[in-house]
PDB file of C-alpha atoms in Angstrom:
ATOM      1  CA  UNK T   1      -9.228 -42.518 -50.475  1.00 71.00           C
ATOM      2  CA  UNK T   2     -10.032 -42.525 -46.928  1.00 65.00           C
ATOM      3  CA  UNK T   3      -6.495 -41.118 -46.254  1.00 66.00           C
ATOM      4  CA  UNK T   4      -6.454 -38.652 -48.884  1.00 57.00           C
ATOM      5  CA  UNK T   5      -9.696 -37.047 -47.221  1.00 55.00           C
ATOM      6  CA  UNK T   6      -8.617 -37.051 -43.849  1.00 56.00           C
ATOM      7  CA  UNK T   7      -5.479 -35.410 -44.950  1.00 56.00           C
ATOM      8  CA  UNK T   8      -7.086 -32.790 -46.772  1.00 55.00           C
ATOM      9  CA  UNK T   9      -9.767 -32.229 -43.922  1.00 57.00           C
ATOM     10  CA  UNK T  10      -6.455 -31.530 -41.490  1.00 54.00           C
ATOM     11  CA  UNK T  11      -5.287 -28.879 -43.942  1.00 57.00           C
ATOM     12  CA  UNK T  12      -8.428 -27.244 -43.935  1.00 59.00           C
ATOM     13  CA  UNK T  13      -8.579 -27.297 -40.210  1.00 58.00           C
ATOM     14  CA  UNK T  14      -5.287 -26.303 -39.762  1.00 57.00           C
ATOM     15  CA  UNK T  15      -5.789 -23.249 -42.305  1.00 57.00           C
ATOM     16  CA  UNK T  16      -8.932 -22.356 -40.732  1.00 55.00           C
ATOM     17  CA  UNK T  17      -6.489 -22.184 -37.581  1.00 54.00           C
ATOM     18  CA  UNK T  18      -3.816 -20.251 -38.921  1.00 55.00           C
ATOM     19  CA  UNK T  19      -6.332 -17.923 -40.773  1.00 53.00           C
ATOM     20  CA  UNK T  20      -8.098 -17.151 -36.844  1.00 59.00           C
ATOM     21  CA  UNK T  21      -4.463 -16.924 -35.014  1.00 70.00           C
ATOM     22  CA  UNK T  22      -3.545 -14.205 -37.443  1.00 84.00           C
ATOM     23  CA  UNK T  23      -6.771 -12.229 -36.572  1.00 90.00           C
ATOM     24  CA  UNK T  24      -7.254 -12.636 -32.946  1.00 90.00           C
ATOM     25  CA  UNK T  25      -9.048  -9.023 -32.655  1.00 90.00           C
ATOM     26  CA  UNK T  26     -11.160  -9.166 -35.335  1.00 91.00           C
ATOM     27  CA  UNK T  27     -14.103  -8.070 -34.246  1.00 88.00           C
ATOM     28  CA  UNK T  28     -13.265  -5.673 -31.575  1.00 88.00           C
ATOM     29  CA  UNK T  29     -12.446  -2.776 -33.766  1.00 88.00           C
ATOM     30  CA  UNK T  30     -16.706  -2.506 -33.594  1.00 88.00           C
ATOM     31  CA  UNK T  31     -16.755  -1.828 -29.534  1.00 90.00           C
ATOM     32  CA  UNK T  32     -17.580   1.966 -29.000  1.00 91.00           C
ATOM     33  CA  UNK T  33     -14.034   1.819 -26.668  1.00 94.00           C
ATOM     34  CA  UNK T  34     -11.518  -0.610 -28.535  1.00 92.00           C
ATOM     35  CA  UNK T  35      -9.531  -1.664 -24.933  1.00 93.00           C
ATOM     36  CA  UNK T  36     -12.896  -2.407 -22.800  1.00 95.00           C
ATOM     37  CA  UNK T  37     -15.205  -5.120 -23.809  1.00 93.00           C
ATOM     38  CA  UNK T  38     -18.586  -4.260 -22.582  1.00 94.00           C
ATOM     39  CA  UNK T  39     -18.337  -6.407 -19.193  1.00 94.00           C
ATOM     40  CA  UNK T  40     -15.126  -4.355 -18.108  1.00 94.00           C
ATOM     41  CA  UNK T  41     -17.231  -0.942 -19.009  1.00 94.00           C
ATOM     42  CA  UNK T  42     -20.436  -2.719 -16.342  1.00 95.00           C
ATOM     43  CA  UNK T  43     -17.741  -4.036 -13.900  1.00 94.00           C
ATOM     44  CA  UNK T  44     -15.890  -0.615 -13.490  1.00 96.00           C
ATOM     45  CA  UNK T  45     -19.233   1.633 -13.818  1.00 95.00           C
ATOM     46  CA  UNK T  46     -20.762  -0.576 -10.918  1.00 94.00           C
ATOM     47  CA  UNK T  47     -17.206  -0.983  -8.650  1.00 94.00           C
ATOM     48  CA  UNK T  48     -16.762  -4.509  -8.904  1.00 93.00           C
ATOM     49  CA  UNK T  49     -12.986  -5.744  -8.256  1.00 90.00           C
ATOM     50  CA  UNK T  50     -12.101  -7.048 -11.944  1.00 91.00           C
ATOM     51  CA  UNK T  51      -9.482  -8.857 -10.003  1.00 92.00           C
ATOM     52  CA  UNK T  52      -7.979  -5.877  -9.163  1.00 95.00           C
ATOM     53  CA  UNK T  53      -7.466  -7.224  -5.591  1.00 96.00           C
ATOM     54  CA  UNK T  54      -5.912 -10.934  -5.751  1.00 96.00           C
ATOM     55  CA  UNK T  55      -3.055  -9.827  -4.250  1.00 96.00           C
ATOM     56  CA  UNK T  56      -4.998  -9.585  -1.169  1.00 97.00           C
ATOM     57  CA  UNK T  57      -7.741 -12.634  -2.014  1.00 96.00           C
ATOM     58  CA  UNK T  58      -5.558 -15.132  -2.433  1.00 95.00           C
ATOM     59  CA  UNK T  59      -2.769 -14.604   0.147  1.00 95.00           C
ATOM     60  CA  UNK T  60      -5.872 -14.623   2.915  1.00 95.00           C
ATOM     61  CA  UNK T  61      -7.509 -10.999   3.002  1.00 97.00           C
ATOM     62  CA  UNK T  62     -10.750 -11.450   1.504  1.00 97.00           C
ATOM     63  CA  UNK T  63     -12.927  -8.395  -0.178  1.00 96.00           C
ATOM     64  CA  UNK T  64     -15.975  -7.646   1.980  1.00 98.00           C
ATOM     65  CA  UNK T  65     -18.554  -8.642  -1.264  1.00 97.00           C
ATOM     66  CA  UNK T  66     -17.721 -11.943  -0.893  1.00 97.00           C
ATOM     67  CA  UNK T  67     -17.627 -12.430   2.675  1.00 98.00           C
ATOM     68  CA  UNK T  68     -20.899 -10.797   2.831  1.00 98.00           C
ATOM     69  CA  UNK T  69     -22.242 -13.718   0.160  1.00 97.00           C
ATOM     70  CA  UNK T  70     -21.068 -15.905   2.422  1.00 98.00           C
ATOM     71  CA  UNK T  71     -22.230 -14.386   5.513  1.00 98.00           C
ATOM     72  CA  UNK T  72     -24.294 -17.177   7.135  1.00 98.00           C
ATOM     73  CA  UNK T  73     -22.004 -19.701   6.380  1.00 97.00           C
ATOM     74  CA  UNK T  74     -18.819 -18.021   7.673  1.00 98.00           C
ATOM     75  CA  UNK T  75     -21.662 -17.591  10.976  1.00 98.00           C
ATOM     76  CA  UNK T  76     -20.962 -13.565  11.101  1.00 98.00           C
ATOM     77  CA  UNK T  77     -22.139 -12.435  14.237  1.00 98.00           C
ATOM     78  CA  UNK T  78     -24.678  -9.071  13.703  1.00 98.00           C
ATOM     79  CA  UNK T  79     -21.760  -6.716  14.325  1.00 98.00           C
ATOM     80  CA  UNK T  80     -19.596  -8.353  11.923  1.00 98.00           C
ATOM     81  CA  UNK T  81     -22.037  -8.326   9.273  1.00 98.00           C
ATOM     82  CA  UNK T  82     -22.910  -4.380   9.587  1.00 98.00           C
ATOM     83  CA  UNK T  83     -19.680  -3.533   9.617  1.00 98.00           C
ATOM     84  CA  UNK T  84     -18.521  -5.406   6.331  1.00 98.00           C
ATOM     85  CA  UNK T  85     -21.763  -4.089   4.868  1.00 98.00           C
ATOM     86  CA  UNK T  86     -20.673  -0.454   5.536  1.00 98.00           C
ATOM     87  CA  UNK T  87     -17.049  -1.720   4.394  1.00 98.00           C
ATOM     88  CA  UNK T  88     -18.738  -3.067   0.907  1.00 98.00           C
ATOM     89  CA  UNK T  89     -20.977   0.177   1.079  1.00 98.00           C
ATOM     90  CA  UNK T  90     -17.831   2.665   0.809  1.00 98.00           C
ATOM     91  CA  UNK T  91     -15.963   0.445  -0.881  1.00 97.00           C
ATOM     92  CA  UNK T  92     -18.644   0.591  -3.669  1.00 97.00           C
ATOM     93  CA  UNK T  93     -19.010   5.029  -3.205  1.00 97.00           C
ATOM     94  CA  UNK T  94     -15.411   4.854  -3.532  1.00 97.00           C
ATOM     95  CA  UNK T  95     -14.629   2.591  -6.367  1.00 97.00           C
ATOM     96  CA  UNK T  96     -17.727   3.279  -8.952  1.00 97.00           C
ATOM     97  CA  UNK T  97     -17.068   6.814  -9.654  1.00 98.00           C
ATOM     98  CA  UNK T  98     -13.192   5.621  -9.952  1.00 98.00           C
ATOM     99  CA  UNK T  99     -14.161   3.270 -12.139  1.00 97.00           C
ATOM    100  CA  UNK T 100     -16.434   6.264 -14.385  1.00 97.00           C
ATOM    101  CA  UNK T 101     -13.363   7.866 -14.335  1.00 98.00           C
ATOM    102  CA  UNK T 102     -10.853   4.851 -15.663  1.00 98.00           C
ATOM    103  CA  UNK T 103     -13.784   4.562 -18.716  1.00 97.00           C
ATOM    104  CA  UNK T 104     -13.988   8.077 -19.589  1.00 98.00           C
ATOM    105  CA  UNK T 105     -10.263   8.250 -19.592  1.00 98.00           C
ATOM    106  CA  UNK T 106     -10.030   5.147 -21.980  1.00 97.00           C
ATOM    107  CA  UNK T 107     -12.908   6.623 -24.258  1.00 97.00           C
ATOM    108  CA  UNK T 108     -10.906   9.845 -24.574  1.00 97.00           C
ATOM    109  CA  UNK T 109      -7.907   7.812 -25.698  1.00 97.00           C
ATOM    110  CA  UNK T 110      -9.616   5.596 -28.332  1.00 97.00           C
ATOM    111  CA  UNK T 111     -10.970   9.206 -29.562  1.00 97.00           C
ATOM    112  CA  UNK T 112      -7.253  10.474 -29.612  1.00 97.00           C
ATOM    113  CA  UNK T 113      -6.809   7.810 -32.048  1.00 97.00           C
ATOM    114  CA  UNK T 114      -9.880   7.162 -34.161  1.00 96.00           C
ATOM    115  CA  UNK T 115      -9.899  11.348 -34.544  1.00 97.00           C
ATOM    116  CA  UNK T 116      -6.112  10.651 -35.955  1.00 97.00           C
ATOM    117  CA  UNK T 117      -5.314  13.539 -33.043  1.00 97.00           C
ATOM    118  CA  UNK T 118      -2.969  11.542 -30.937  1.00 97.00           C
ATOM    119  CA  UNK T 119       0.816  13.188 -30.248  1.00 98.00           C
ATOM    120  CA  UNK T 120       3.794  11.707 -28.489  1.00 98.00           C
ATOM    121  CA  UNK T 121       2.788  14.376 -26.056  1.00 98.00           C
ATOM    122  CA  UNK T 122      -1.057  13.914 -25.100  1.00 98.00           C
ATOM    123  CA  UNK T 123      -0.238   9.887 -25.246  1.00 98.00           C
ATOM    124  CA  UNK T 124       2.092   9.975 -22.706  1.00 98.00           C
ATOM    125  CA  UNK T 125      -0.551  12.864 -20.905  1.00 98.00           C
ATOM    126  CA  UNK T 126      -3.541  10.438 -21.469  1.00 98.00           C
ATOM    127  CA  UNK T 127      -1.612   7.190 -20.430  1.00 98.00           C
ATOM    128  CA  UNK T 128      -0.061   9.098 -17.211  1.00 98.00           C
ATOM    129  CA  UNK T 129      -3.723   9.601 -16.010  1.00 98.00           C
ATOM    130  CA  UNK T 130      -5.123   6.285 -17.180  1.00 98.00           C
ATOM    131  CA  UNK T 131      -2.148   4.934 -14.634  1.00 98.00           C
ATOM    132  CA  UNK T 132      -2.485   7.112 -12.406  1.00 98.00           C
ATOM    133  CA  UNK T 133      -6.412   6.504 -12.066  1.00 98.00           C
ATOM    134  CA  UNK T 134      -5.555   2.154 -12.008  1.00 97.00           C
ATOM    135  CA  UNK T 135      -3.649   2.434  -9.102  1.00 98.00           C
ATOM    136  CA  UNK T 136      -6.185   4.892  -7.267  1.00 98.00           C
ATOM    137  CA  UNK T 137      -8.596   1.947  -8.442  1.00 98.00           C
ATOM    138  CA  UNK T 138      -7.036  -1.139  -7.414  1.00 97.00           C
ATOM    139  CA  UNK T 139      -5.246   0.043  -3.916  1.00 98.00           C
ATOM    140  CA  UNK T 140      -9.010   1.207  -3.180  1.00 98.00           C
ATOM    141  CA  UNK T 141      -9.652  -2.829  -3.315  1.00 97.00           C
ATOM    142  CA  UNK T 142      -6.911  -3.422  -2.080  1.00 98.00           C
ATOM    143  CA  UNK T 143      -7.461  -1.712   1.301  1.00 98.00           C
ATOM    144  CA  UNK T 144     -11.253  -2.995   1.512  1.00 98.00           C
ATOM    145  CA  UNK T 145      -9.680  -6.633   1.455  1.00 98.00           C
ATOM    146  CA  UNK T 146      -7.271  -5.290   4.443  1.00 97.00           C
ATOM    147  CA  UNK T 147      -9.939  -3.560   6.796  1.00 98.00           C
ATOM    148  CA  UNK T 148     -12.235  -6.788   6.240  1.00 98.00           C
ATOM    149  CA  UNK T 149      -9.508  -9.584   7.366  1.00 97.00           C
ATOM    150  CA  UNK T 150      -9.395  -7.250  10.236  1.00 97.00           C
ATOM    151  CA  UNK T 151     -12.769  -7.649  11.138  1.00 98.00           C
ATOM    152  CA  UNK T 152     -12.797 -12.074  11.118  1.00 98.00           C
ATOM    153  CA  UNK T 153     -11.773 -14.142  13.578  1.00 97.00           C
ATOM    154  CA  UNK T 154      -9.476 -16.691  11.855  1.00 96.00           C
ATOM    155  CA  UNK T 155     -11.832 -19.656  12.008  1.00 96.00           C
ATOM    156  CA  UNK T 156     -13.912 -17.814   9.499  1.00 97.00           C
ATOM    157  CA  UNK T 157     -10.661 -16.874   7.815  1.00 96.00           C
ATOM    158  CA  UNK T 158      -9.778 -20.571   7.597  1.00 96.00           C
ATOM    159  CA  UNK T 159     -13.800 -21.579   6.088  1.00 96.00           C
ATOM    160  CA  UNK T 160     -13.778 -18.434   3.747  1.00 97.00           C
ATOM    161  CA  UNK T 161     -10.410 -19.937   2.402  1.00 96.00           C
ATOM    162  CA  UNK T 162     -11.779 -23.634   2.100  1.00 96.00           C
ATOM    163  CA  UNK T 163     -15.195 -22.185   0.687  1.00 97.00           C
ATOM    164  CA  UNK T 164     -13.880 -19.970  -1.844  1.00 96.00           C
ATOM    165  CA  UNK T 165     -11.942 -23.733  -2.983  1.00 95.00           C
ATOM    166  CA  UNK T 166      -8.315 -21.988  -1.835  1.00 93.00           C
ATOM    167  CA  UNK T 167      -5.374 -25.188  -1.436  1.00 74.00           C
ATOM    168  CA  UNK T 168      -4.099 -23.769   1.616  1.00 62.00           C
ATOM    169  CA  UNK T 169      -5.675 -22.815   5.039  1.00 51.00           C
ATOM    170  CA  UNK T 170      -5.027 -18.894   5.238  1.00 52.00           C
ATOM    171  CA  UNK T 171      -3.240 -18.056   8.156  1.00 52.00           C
ATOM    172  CA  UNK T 172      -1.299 -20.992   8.031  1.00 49.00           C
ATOM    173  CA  UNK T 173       1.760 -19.249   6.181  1.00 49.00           C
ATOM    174  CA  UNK T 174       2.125 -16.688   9.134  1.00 44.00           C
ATOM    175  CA  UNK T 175      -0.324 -14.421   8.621  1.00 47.00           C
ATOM    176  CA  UNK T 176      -1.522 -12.860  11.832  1.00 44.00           C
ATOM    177  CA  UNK T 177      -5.420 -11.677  11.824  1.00 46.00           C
ATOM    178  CA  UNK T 178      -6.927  -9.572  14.333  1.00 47.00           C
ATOM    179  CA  UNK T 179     -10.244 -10.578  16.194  1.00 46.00           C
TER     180      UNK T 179
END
């Protein structure tokens, strides 16, 4: 008996499984833009990096938001810690209204389809700009990460790398940092 109901409690949870793997967006068809959960929407509307910038974060050019977090314990001298504050400052001027941009752009798409307007022509139209505005987006992070590896000495390169819980000491693979 015992066997019988364990066997019939694995169909059930293997059923229950199958029934969720064949609906892995249910659900999102209620967000007011289908392709952004609400987090993405904050994160671009406020010009945070999404991850946009990992090429650069995790081959040793960290973003200036994070080295400013860890300001005290990187031991940023006064200079160093205006200067990646106006870096993070323009970074932020530049990347928000980027960011209004990408989520107007992805709100007029989900319109194109919920209105049933969409054509093979203002797809391709809508999708060229979405593109066009990512890559405006991301090499914005991108070069924020650049100018503030610029502005470190590489001992704090080498404790941003071992506080942010990277394997291997940045700079250690050739890179060669200014200051």
């Amino acid at each position: 008996m015992r066997r019988l109901l364990l066997a019939a409690t694995l169909v059930i949870m293997c059923n229950a499984a199958d029934a969720q793997s064949d609906q892995p967006y249910a659900g999102l068809e209620q967000r007011p833009i289908k392709a952004l959960s609400r987090q993405q929407i904050d994160d671009l509307l406020s010009g945070r990096g999404m991850g946009l910038a990992l090429a650069a974060e995790l081959n040793g050019y960290p973003g200036p938001s994070h080295v400013l977090e860890l300001g005290d314990r990187l031991e940023l001298t006064s200079d160093q810690r205006i200067r990646v504050q106006k870096l993070y400052d323009a970074m932020k001027q530049e990347t928000a209204p980027l960011g209004n941009k990408l989520v107007e752009q992805e709100r007029e798409l989900d319109q194109l389809f919920s209105a049933r307007a969409v054509t093979p022509e203002s797809l391709k139209a809508t999708i060229a700009a979405i593109s066009e505005t990512q890559a405006q987006l991301r090499e914005s992070h991108l070069k924020y990460h650049l100018t503030t590896a610029a502005l470190l000495n590489q001992s704090q390169m080498q404790r941003y790398a071992e506080l942010r819980g990277y394997q291997h000491p940045i700079g250690s693979e050739g890179h060669r940092h200014h200051h």
